[in-house]
Amino acid sequence: YTNQHTANITELTMITAWSFAAFLSVFVLIGLSSLFFNTHQSKDYYLASNTIKPWLVGLSAVATNNSGYMFIGVIGYTYTVGLSAFWVMVGWIFGDYIASHFVHRKLRATTEKTGEVSYLGVLANWNGAVLPNYQRLAALICILLLTAYAAAQLLAGSKALHVLFDWPTWAGAVCGAVLVAAYCLAGGIRASIWTDAAQSVVMISAMGILMWVAVANLGGVSATLTALKDVPNYMDWFPEDLAFPGVPGAFLFALGWFFAGLSVVGQPHVMVRFMTLSSGDDMNRARVWYYLWFTAFYLMATTVGLLSRLYLPEVGSFDAELALPTMAQTLLPPVLVGLILAGIFAATLSTADSLILSSSAAFTHDLVPKNIERPFLIKVSTLGVCILALAWALLSAQSVFAMVVMAWSGLASAFVPMLVVLIFGGRPSQGVAIAMSCVGITTALAWRYFDLHNMVYEGLPGIVAGVSVYWLAKPFTNSSKEPAH
């Protein structure tokens, strides 16, 4: 009996593995096929020569934004806190949507006007301004935080493989890094965007199937809601540990996550997708694809996070960030478990490749005094960033959720103040621009260090502090157009 039971488990694991491998193979082949369209120029490697269609831009931005953070981090967070996680979704999407009305079209137009290939290059050369020292400082910040963010994605993928195949955590991280390096080196951002589009379809399919099966097994929607309400304090609209009781605390909690959504415009790896658009006139079409897909996916992810608490009651040392793969293994047949695993891995890869390419662009185009244009050196830079992210993932002891929020808020606090000021006509001098980024990111890091992030998301004070620097300095400065040094 024992031998037969072991043989059955082995057979099921093999079916899951083959299903998972089949989906991954499709992603890699799509990425590698972009090699035939590569012009071997830096603008093509980092911006796909501005030839990307709106539906591809929208789906790619969704996949990049909805990363391993969504499959691993958000579901783990929802498993822990319950219905109050809903406000994270509402605030995030609403903040993102509001920011897009002011930023996306102007960023795309300025990209074309300046001829820059990187997000930081556009900021540093907005409307003829030349801020080389700001651009180099921003590049250092970008490389550090994007690499940490990429490490979180590799860690998320490794957690899923550990649950389903009992692989050591380092093996999944190495597997993800190798795949990302393969198609990034082949086709740059075009490969990343093409695979993102395929991955976004698998991601939303995987989440939808798991949600449907989970609700059906519980006896339908009505029975599921009853079971959720029976979990003590789980269906409360706001968490118990608010900074202030009642409405003021609830408002501050939701406002913090609104700023988290607003922070999307400070994420180079997401915004570069909109910079690759074939025409600025297609921006609204790209945004329609992005927000419809984003809202549907986030709503399903939050719902699955709630359901996971019913299937996996809280036990001692259970890692909440393993809720999704554990739940999939419990509910689904092996082929669909392979689909879920592919969805998780697709989410991590779709963001990791974007982060690594943006970090590489920051090094070759923004940090180095003379831009690196040789294709070989650009690809060496990409490979180096990939190795650094892998090392960080292997040595990190933080949760995926904590690593992503830290990197996200740091990037937002460093770059959103500058972008907001530029969008609304401000012209910060080089010194003021540097001060805005430094004060913004320092405020956010201090907020997290002193555990004030439990009161409100640290990006809010970081962004406000950065913008405040500009307004405080404005009476003492005249022109933004300092001579280049």
Short mmCIF file of C-alpha atoms in Angstrom, two decimals:
data_model
loop_
_atom_site.label_atom_id
_atom_site.label_comp_id
_atom_site.label_asym_id
_atom_site.label_seq_id
_atom_site.Cartn_x
_atom_site.Cartn_y
_atom_site.Cartn_z
CA TYR A 1 0.00 0.00 0.00
CA THR A 2 2.79 2.40 0.96
CA ASN A 3 4.66 1.71 -2.30
CA GLN A 4 1.48 2.20 -4.34
CA HIS A 5 0.71 5.46 -2.50
CA THR A 6 4.23 6.74 -3.15
CA ALA A 7 3.98 5.77 -6.83
CA ASN A 8 0.67 7.67 -7.15
CA ILE A 9 2.18 10.80 -5.60
CA THR A 10 5.17 10.56 -7.93
CA GLU A 11 2.89 10.21 -10.96
CA LEU A 12 0.81 13.22 -9.96
CA THR A 13 3.93 15.29 -9.38
CA MET A 14 5.24 14.34 -12.81
CA ILE A 15 1.97 15.42 -14.48
CA THR A 16 2.15 18.76 -12.66
CA ALA A 17 5.78 19.16 -13.69
CA TRP A 18 5.05 18.46 -17.36
CA SER A 19 2.12 20.87 -17.36
CA PHE A 20 4.26 23.56 -15.74
CA ALA A 21 7.15 22.95 -18.14
CA ALA A 22 4.85 23.15 -21.18
CA PHE A 23 3.58 26.61 -20.24
CA LEU A 24 7.06 27.86 -19.40
CA SER A 25 8.37 26.60 -22.73
CA VAL A 26 5.74 28.64 -24.57
CA PHE A 27 6.79 31.79 -22.69
CA VAL A 28 10.47 31.26 -23.43
CA LEU A 29 9.85 30.52 -27.13
CA ILE A 30 7.76 33.69 -27.46
CA GLY A 31 10.56 35.68 -25.85
CA LEU A 32 13.28 34.12 -27.99
CA SER A 33 11.27 34.70 -31.20
CA SER A 34 11.71 38.46 -30.68
CA LEU A 35 15.36 37.97 -31.64
CA PHE A 36 14.28 38.04 -35.31
CA PHE A 37 13.00 41.63 -34.88
CA ASN A 38 15.99 42.94 -32.92
CA THR A 39 17.84 45.81 -34.64
CA HIS A 40 20.74 45.60 -32.14
CA GLN A 41 20.48 49.26 -31.15
CA SER A 42 20.02 50.63 -27.64
CA LYS A 43 16.69 52.31 -28.50
CA ASP A 44 15.37 48.99 -29.80
CA TYR A 45 16.72 47.06 -26.80
CA TYR A 46 15.18 49.43 -24.23
CA LEU A 47 12.14 50.92 -26.09
CA ALA A 48 11.45 48.43 -28.94
CA SER A 49 11.91 51.38 -31.33
CA ASN A 50 8.46 52.68 -30.24
CA THR A 51 6.63 50.05 -32.28
CA ILE A 52 4.44 48.36 -29.62
CA LYS A 53 0.67 48.20 -30.15
CA PRO A 54 -1.73 49.48 -27.43
CA TRP A 55 -3.16 46.07 -26.47
CA LEU A 56 0.36 44.70 -25.96
CA VAL A 57 1.32 47.74 -23.90
CA GLY A 58 -1.77 47.32 -21.71
CA LEU A 59 -1.34 43.58 -21.11
CA SER A 60 2.40 43.94 -20.54
CA ALA A 61 1.90 46.71 -17.98
CA VAL A 62 -0.69 44.55 -16.19
CA ALA A 63 1.65 41.55 -16.04
CA THR A 64 4.54 43.73 -14.87
CA ASN A 65 2.46 45.42 -12.18
CA ASN A 66 0.65 42.23 -11.06
CA SER A 67 3.77 40.34 -10.15
CA GLY A 68 4.70 37.68 -7.65
CA TYR A 69 3.62 40.37 -5.21
CA MET A 70 0.03 39.65 -6.27
CA PHE A 71 0.19 35.83 -6.34
CA ILE A 72 2.33 35.46 -3.23
CA GLY A 73 2.36 38.76 -1.32
CA VAL A 74 -1.22 40.05 -1.68
CA ILE A 75 -2.81 36.64 -1.18
CA GLY A 76 -0.65 36.07 1.89
CA TYR A 77 -1.58 39.51 3.23
CA THR A 78 -5.30 38.92 2.59
CA TYR A 79 -5.07 35.47 4.24
CA THR A 80 -3.72 37.21 7.35
CA VAL A 81 -5.86 40.37 7.64
CA GLY A 82 -9.11 39.43 5.90
CA LEU A 83 -11.57 41.76 4.16
CA SER A 84 -9.64 44.92 5.07
CA ALA A 85 -7.20 43.96 2.29
CA PHE A 86 -9.98 45.07 -0.07
CA TRP A 87 -9.01 48.70 0.61
CA VAL A 88 -5.48 48.01 -0.59
CA MET A 89 -6.99 47.03 -3.95
CA VAL A 90 -9.39 49.98 -4.15
CA GLY A 91 -6.80 52.56 -3.11
CA TRP A 92 -4.12 51.11 -5.37
CA ILE A 93 -6.24 50.98 -8.55
CA PHE A 94 -7.91 54.35 -7.95
CA GLY A 95 -4.59 56.08 -7.26
CA ASP A 96 -3.06 54.48 -10.34
CA TYR A 97 -6.04 55.55 -12.47
CA ILE A 98 -5.99 59.19 -11.29
CA ALA A 99 -2.23 59.48 -11.88
CA SER A 100 -2.51 58.06 -15.39
CA HIS A 101 -4.73 60.97 -16.50
CA PHE A 102 -1.95 63.44 -15.82
CA VAL A 103 1.22 61.48 -16.55
CA HIS A 104 1.08 58.79 -19.26
CA ARG A 105 0.44 60.88 -22.35
CA LYS A 106 2.91 63.62 -21.36
CA LEU A 107 5.58 61.07 -20.52
CA ARG A 108 5.17 59.38 -23.92
CA ALA A 109 5.31 62.74 -25.74
CA THR A 110 8.41 63.86 -23.83
CA THR A 111 10.11 60.54 -24.55
CA GLU A 112 9.70 61.20 -28.27
CA LYS A 113 10.75 64.84 -27.91
CA THR A 114 13.95 64.15 -25.93
CA GLY A 115 14.97 60.98 -27.77
CA GLU A 116 15.89 59.39 -24.43
CA VAL A 117 15.66 55.61 -24.01
CA SER A 118 15.26 55.49 -20.22
CA TYR A 119 12.67 56.76 -17.76
CA LEU A 120 15.34 58.62 -15.76
CA GLY A 121 16.78 60.15 -18.91
CA VAL A 122 13.38 61.66 -19.72
CA LEU A 123 13.04 63.14 -16.22
CA ALA A 124 16.54 64.63 -16.32
CA ASN A 125 16.04 66.21 -19.76
CA TRP A 126 12.43 67.37 -19.54
CA ASN A 127 11.69 70.35 -21.82
CA GLY A 128 15.34 71.03 -22.57
CA ALA A 129 16.60 70.93 -18.97
CA VAL A 130 19.95 69.20 -18.51
CA LEU A 131 20.46 67.67 -15.05
CA PRO A 132 23.32 65.14 -15.38
CA ASN A 133 24.18 64.89 -11.68
CA TYR A 134 20.54 64.30 -10.78
CA GLN A 135 20.36 61.65 -13.49
CA ARG A 136 23.36 59.78 -12.04
CA LEU A 137 22.04 59.92 -8.47
CA ALA A 138 18.64 58.72 -9.68
CA ALA A 139 20.38 55.86 -11.51
CA LEU A 140 22.08 54.69 -8.28
CA ILE A 141 18.75 54.74 -6.42
CA CYS A 142 17.08 52.96 -9.32
CA ILE A 143 19.68 50.18 -9.59
CA LEU A 144 19.57 49.47 -5.85
CA LEU A 145 15.77 49.38 -5.46
CA LEU A 146 14.98 47.68 -8.78
CA THR A 147 17.48 44.93 -8.00
CA ALA A 148 15.88 44.39 -4.58
CA TYR A 149 12.48 44.30 -6.28
CA ALA A 150 13.72 41.74 -8.85
CA ALA A 151 15.12 39.63 -6.03
CA ALA A 152 11.64 39.59 -4.43
CA GLN A 153 10.18 38.25 -7.68
CA LEU A 154 12.72 35.43 -7.90
CA LEU A 155 12.04 34.63 -4.25
CA ALA A 156 8.28 34.49 -4.90
CA GLY A 157 8.77 31.98 -7.71
CA SER A 158 11.07 29.85 -5.60
CA LYS A 159 8.46 29.67 -2.81
CA ALA A 160 5.88 28.24 -5.21
CA LEU A 161 8.28 25.59 -6.53
CA HIS A 162 9.27 24.69 -2.97
CA VAL A 163 5.64 23.96 -2.04
CA LEU A 164 4.72 21.96 -5.13
CA PHE A 165 7.93 20.10 -5.94
CA ASP A 166 9.76 20.33 -2.60
CA TRP A 167 12.67 22.00 -4.38
CA PRO A 168 15.15 23.89 -2.21
CA THR A 169 14.38 27.61 -2.36
CA TRP A 170 17.59 28.42 -4.20
CA ALA A 171 16.66 26.11 -7.12
CA GLY A 172 13.50 28.03 -8.04
CA ALA A 173 15.32 31.36 -7.87
CA VAL A 174 18.10 30.06 -10.13
CA CYS A 175 15.55 28.64 -12.60
CA GLY A 176 13.75 31.98 -12.81
CA ALA A 177 16.97 33.95 -13.24
CA VAL A 178 18.15 31.70 -16.09
CA LEU A 179 14.86 32.01 -17.98
CA VAL A 180 14.72 35.79 -17.54
CA ALA A 181 18.33 36.18 -18.68
CA ALA A 182 17.69 34.01 -21.76
CA TYR A 183 14.95 36.04 -23.37
CA CYS A 184 16.09 39.45 -22.08
CA LEU A 185 19.44 38.89 -23.78
CA ALA A 186 17.66 37.71 -26.93
CA GLY A 187 15.26 40.58 -27.53
CA GLY A 188 15.39 43.19 -24.77
CA ILE A 189 12.13 44.91 -23.90
CA ARG A 190 10.34 43.55 -26.97
CA ALA A 191 10.90 40.00 -25.66
CA SER A 192 9.75 41.14 -22.23
CA ILE A 193 6.54 42.72 -23.56
CA TRP A 194 5.63 39.80 -25.83
CA THR A 195 6.07 37.26 -23.03
CA ASP A 196 4.22 39.58 -20.62
CA ALA A 197 1.15 39.50 -22.86
CA ALA A 198 1.11 35.69 -22.93
CA GLN A 199 1.82 35.54 -19.21
CA SER A 200 -1.04 37.92 -18.37
CA VAL A 201 -3.51 35.55 -20.06
CA VAL A 202 -2.17 32.56 -18.08
CA MET A 203 -2.14 34.58 -14.85
CA ILE A 204 -5.79 35.66 -15.03
CA SER A 205 -6.89 32.18 -16.23
CA ALA A 206 -5.10 30.49 -13.34
CA MET A 207 -6.59 32.85 -10.75
CA GLY A 208 -10.08 32.55 -12.22
CA ILE A 209 -10.05 28.75 -12.28
CA LEU A 210 -8.86 28.50 -8.68
CA MET A 211 -11.48 31.00 -7.47
CA TRP A 212 -14.30 29.18 -9.28
CA VAL A 213 -13.28 25.73 -7.98
CA ALA A 214 -12.82 27.01 -4.42
CA VAL A 215 -16.29 28.60 -4.30
CA ALA A 216 -17.94 25.55 -5.91
CA ASN A 217 -16.36 23.18 -3.38
CA LEU A 218 -17.73 25.28 -0.53
CA GLY A 219 -21.29 24.97 -1.86
CA GLY A 220 -21.65 28.20 -3.82
CA VAL A 221 -21.46 31.93 -3.15
CA SER A 222 -23.99 32.02 -0.30
CA ALA A 223 -22.37 29.17 1.64
CA THR A 224 -18.93 30.71 1.08
CA LEU A 225 -19.99 34.10 2.49
CA THR A 226 -21.52 32.39 5.54
CA ALA A 227 -18.30 30.45 6.18
CA LEU A 228 -16.19 33.62 5.87
CA LYS A 229 -18.41 35.51 8.32
CA ASP A 230 -17.93 32.70 10.85
CA VAL A 231 -14.19 33.46 11.05
CA PRO A 232 -13.78 35.90 13.99
CA ASN A 233 -13.03 39.51 12.90
CA TYR A 234 -12.09 38.29 9.43
CA MET A 235 -14.79 40.16 7.49
CA ASP A 236 -14.28 43.52 9.22
CA TRP A 237 -13.89 46.33 6.69
CA PHE A 238 -10.88 47.86 8.43
CA PRO A 239 -8.04 46.28 10.44
CA GLU A 240 -8.03 46.46 14.22
CA ASP A 241 -4.60 48.10 14.51
CA LEU A 242 -5.52 51.42 12.86
CA ALA A 243 -3.51 54.46 13.94
CA PHE A 244 -6.71 56.23 15.02
CA PRO A 245 -10.09 54.68 15.90
CA GLY A 246 -13.15 55.04 13.73
CA VAL A 247 -13.50 57.04 10.53
CA PRO A 248 -10.24 59.07 10.79
CA GLY A 249 -8.15 55.90 11.05
CA ALA A 250 -10.07 54.21 8.23
CA PHE A 251 -9.62 57.27 5.99
CA LEU A 252 -5.87 57.41 6.69
CA PHE A 253 -5.53 53.69 5.97
CA ALA A 254 -7.31 54.00 2.60
CA LEU A 255 -5.47 57.23 1.73
CA GLY A 256 -2.14 55.49 2.28
CA TRP A 257 -2.97 52.84 -0.31
CA PHE A 258 -4.29 55.52 -2.68
CA PHE A 259 -0.76 56.91 -2.62
CA ALA A 260 0.56 53.41 -3.23
CA GLY A 261 -1.45 53.39 -6.48
CA LEU A 262 -0.30 56.92 -7.29
CA SER A 263 3.22 55.55 -6.88
CA VAL A 264 2.89 53.55 -10.12
CA VAL A 265 4.09 56.59 -12.09
CA GLY A 266 7.36 56.42 -10.13
CA GLN A 267 8.06 52.83 -11.19
CA PRO A 268 10.46 52.88 -14.19
CA HIS A 269 9.76 49.23 -15.11
CA VAL A 270 6.00 49.90 -15.46
CA MET A 271 6.13 53.35 -17.05
CA VAL A 272 8.63 52.28 -19.71
CA ARG A 273 5.84 50.10 -21.16
CA PHE A 274 3.83 53.21 -22.00
CA MET A 275 6.96 54.87 -23.37
CA THR A 276 7.25 52.09 -26.01
CA LEU A 277 3.78 52.79 -27.44
CA SER A 278 3.76 53.15 -31.22
CA SER A 279 1.79 56.43 -31.05
CA GLY A 280 0.82 58.77 -28.25
CA ASP A 281 -2.68 58.93 -29.78
CA ASP A 282 -3.19 55.27 -28.79
CA MET A 283 -2.67 55.94 -25.07
CA ASN A 284 -6.36 55.73 -24.13
CA ARG A 285 -6.70 52.33 -25.84
CA ALA A 286 -3.68 51.05 -23.92
CA ARG A 287 -5.16 52.34 -20.66
CA VAL A 288 -8.49 50.59 -21.32
CA TRP A 289 -6.70 47.25 -21.74
CA TYR A 290 -4.62 47.93 -18.63
CA TYR A 291 -7.38 48.93 -16.20
CA LEU A 292 -9.96 46.34 -17.23
CA TRP A 293 -7.43 43.52 -16.89
CA PHE A 294 -5.89 44.99 -13.72
CA THR A 295 -9.23 45.40 -11.91
CA ALA A 296 -10.45 41.90 -12.79
CA PHE A 297 -7.18 40.28 -11.75
CA TYR A 298 -6.80 42.16 -8.46
CA LEU A 299 -10.41 41.43 -7.48
CA MET A 300 -9.91 37.71 -8.10
CA ALA A 301 -6.61 37.69 -6.20
CA THR A 302 -8.18 39.32 -3.15
CA THR A 303 -11.10 36.88 -3.29
CA VAL A 304 -8.76 33.87 -3.48
CA GLY A 305 -6.83 35.29 -0.53
CA LEU A 306 -10.06 35.34 1.53
CA LEU A 307 -10.99 31.81 0.44
CA SER A 308 -7.57 30.45 1.33
CA ARG A 309 -8.32 31.07 5.03
CA LEU A 310 -11.23 28.62 4.82
CA TYR A 311 -9.16 25.87 3.24
CA LEU A 312 -6.02 26.51 5.30
CA PRO A 313 -7.05 27.45 8.86
CA GLU A 314 -4.35 29.31 10.72
CA VAL A 315 -1.77 26.99 12.18
CA GLY A 316 1.40 27.67 14.13
CA SER A 317 4.26 28.19 11.72
CA PHE A 318 2.34 28.28 8.42
CA ASP A 319 3.83 30.80 5.99
CA ALA A 320 0.86 32.86 4.72
CA GLU A 321 2.73 33.63 1.49
CA LEU A 322 2.46 29.94 0.58
CA ALA A 323 -1.34 30.02 0.73
CA LEU A 324 -1.98 30.03 -3.02
CA PRO A 325 0.23 27.11 -4.10
CA THR A 326 -0.83 25.09 -1.07
CA MET A 327 -4.50 25.72 -1.82
CA ALA A 328 -4.05 24.82 -5.50
CA GLN A 329 -2.43 21.53 -4.55
CA THR A 330 -5.38 20.76 -2.27
CA LEU A 331 -8.17 21.56 -4.73
CA LEU A 332 -7.03 21.00 -8.30
CA PRO A 333 -6.00 18.09 -10.52
CA PRO A 334 -2.28 17.94 -11.45
CA VAL A 335 -2.66 19.53 -14.89
CA LEU A 336 -4.37 22.59 -13.40
CA VAL A 337 -1.87 22.71 -10.53
CA GLY A 338 0.74 23.03 -13.27
CA LEU A 339 -1.29 25.92 -14.73
CA ILE A 340 -1.42 27.68 -11.34
CA LEU A 341 2.29 27.20 -10.86
CA ALA A 342 2.90 28.54 -14.36
CA GLY A 343 0.73 31.53 -13.51
CA ILE A 344 2.73 32.26 -10.36
CA PHE A 345 6.03 31.80 -12.15
CA ALA A 346 4.80 33.87 -15.11
CA ALA A 347 3.93 36.70 -12.74
CA THR A 348 7.37 36.66 -11.16
CA LEU A 349 9.18 36.46 -14.51
CA SER A 350 7.08 39.19 -16.14
CA THR A 351 8.12 41.64 -13.45
CA ALA A 352 11.66 40.40 -12.90
CA ASP A 353 12.60 40.81 -16.56
CA SER A 354 11.16 44.35 -16.61
CA LEU A 355 13.05 45.29 -13.44
CA ILE A 356 16.32 43.87 -14.71
CA LEU A 357 16.03 45.70 -18.06
CA SER A 358 15.17 49.00 -16.34
CA SER A 359 18.09 48.56 -13.95
CA SER A 360 20.38 47.79 -16.88
CA ALA A 361 19.14 50.94 -18.66
CA ALA A 362 19.87 52.97 -15.52
CA PHE A 363 23.46 51.70 -15.57
CA THR A 364 24.26 51.93 -19.29
CA HIS A 365 22.32 55.10 -20.09
CA ASP A 366 22.02 57.11 -16.86
CA LEU A 367 24.93 56.29 -14.55
CA VAL A 368 27.85 55.98 -16.95
CA PRO A 369 29.02 59.48 -18.08
CA LYS A 370 29.23 58.33 -21.71
CA ASN A 371 26.24 56.19 -22.66
CA ILE A 372 26.99 52.61 -23.54
CA GLU A 373 25.68 51.86 -27.03
CA ARG A 374 27.50 48.65 -27.96
CA PRO A 375 25.01 45.72 -27.92
CA PHE A 376 27.52 43.36 -26.32
CA LEU A 377 28.17 45.68 -23.36
CA ILE A 378 24.45 46.38 -22.92
CA LYS A 379 23.79 42.65 -22.66
CA VAL A 380 26.71 42.16 -20.27
CA SER A 381 25.13 44.83 -18.07
CA THR A 382 21.77 43.02 -18.19
CA LEU A 383 23.40 39.72 -17.23
CA GLY A 384 25.27 41.39 -14.38
CA VAL A 385 22.08 42.86 -12.92
CA CYS A 386 20.38 39.46 -13.23
CA ILE A 387 23.20 37.77 -11.27
CA LEU A 388 23.06 40.49 -8.61
CA ALA A 389 19.28 40.07 -8.21
CA LEU A 390 19.71 36.30 -7.89
CA ALA A 391 22.35 36.71 -5.18
CA TRP A 392 20.07 39.10 -3.29
CA ALA A 393 17.17 36.63 -3.50
CA LEU A 394 19.30 33.77 -2.18
CA LEU A 395 20.57 35.81 0.79
CA SER A 396 17.34 37.64 1.70
CA ALA A 397 15.42 36.82 4.86
CA GLN A 398 12.51 39.22 4.20
CA SER A 399 9.01 38.36 2.99
CA VAL A 400 8.07 39.03 -0.63
CA PHE A 401 5.40 41.51 0.50
CA ALA A 402 7.86 43.51 2.65
CA MET A 403 10.57 43.58 -0.05
CA VAL A 404 8.15 44.75 -2.76
CA VAL A 405 6.49 47.44 -0.64
CA MET A 406 9.92 48.73 0.48
CA ALA A 407 11.21 48.96 -3.11
CA TRP A 408 7.91 50.34 -4.43
CA SER A 409 7.68 53.11 -1.83
CA GLY A 410 11.38 53.97 -2.22
CA LEU A 411 11.07 54.39 -6.00
CA ALA A 412 7.86 56.38 -5.59
CA SER A 413 9.34 58.70 -2.98
CA ALA A 414 12.44 59.29 -5.09
CA PHE A 415 10.77 59.92 -8.48
CA VAL A 416 7.06 60.80 -8.12
CA PRO A 417 7.77 64.26 -6.58
CA MET A 418 10.03 65.15 -9.52
CA LEU A 419 7.55 63.84 -12.09
CA VAL A 420 4.58 65.63 -10.49
CA VAL A 421 6.45 68.95 -10.43
CA LEU A 422 7.50 68.56 -14.09
CA ILE A 423 4.02 67.52 -15.26
CA PHE A 424 2.47 70.64 -13.72
CA GLY A 425 5.01 73.00 -15.23
CA GLY A 426 7.63 73.24 -12.49
CA ARG A 427 11.32 73.49 -13.39
CA PRO A 428 13.44 72.37 -10.45
CA SER A 429 17.15 73.19 -10.58
CA GLN A 430 19.65 70.36 -10.37
CA GLY A 431 20.28 70.97 -6.68
CA VAL A 432 16.59 71.08 -5.86
CA ALA A 433 15.90 67.95 -7.92
CA ILE A 434 18.60 66.07 -6.00
CA ALA A 435 17.23 67.34 -2.67
CA MET A 436 13.68 66.29 -3.63
CA SER A 437 14.74 62.71 -4.31
CA CYS A 438 16.99 62.46 -1.25
CA VAL A 439 14.46 63.92 1.18
CA GLY A 440 11.63 61.83 -0.31
CA ILE A 441 13.38 58.48 -0.09
CA THR A 442 14.93 59.26 3.32
CA THR A 443 11.51 60.12 4.71
CA ALA A 444 10.02 56.87 3.40
CA LEU A 445 12.86 54.73 4.78
CA ALA A 446 12.72 56.48 8.18
CA TRP A 447 8.94 55.98 8.26
CA ARG A 448 9.43 52.25 7.77
CA TYR A 449 12.40 52.04 10.18
CA PHE A 450 10.33 53.51 13.02
CA ASP A 451 7.39 51.18 12.20
CA LEU A 452 5.15 54.08 11.24
CA HIS A 453 4.15 52.20 8.07
CA ASN A 454 1.59 50.37 10.21
CA MET A 455 -0.12 53.74 10.58
CA VAL A 456 0.05 54.77 6.90
CA TYR A 457 1.91 53.59 3.79
CA GLU A 458 5.37 55.20 3.80
CA GLY A 459 5.10 56.42 0.22
CA LEU A 460 2.58 59.07 1.30
CA PRO A 461 4.94 61.03 3.59
CA GLY A 462 7.82 60.33 1.20
CA ILE A 463 6.03 61.86 -1.80
CA VAL A 464 4.66 64.78 0.22
CA ALA A 465 8.12 65.52 1.65
CA GLY A 466 9.72 65.47 -1.80
CA VAL A 467 7.16 67.86 -3.31
CA SER A 468 7.45 70.12 -0.23
CA VAL A 469 11.18 70.55 -0.88
CA TYR A 470 10.40 72.06 -4.28
CA TRP A 471 7.84 74.52 -2.93
CA LEU A 472 10.06 75.54 -0.02
CA ALA A 473 13.01 76.10 -2.37
CA LYS A 474 11.02 77.83 -5.12
CA PRO A 475 11.33 81.40 -3.72
CA PHE A 476 15.14 81.02 -3.61
CA THR A 477 15.69 79.58 -7.12
CA ASN A 478 15.21 81.07 -10.55
CA SER A 479 15.78 78.70 -13.48
CA SER A 480 15.88 74.97 -13.85
CA LYS A 481 18.26 75.16 -16.76
CA GLU A 482 21.62 74.82 -15.13
CA PRO A 483 24.61 74.28 -17.36
CA ALA A 484 25.77 70.66 -17.67
CA HIS A 485 28.99 69.83 -15.86
#
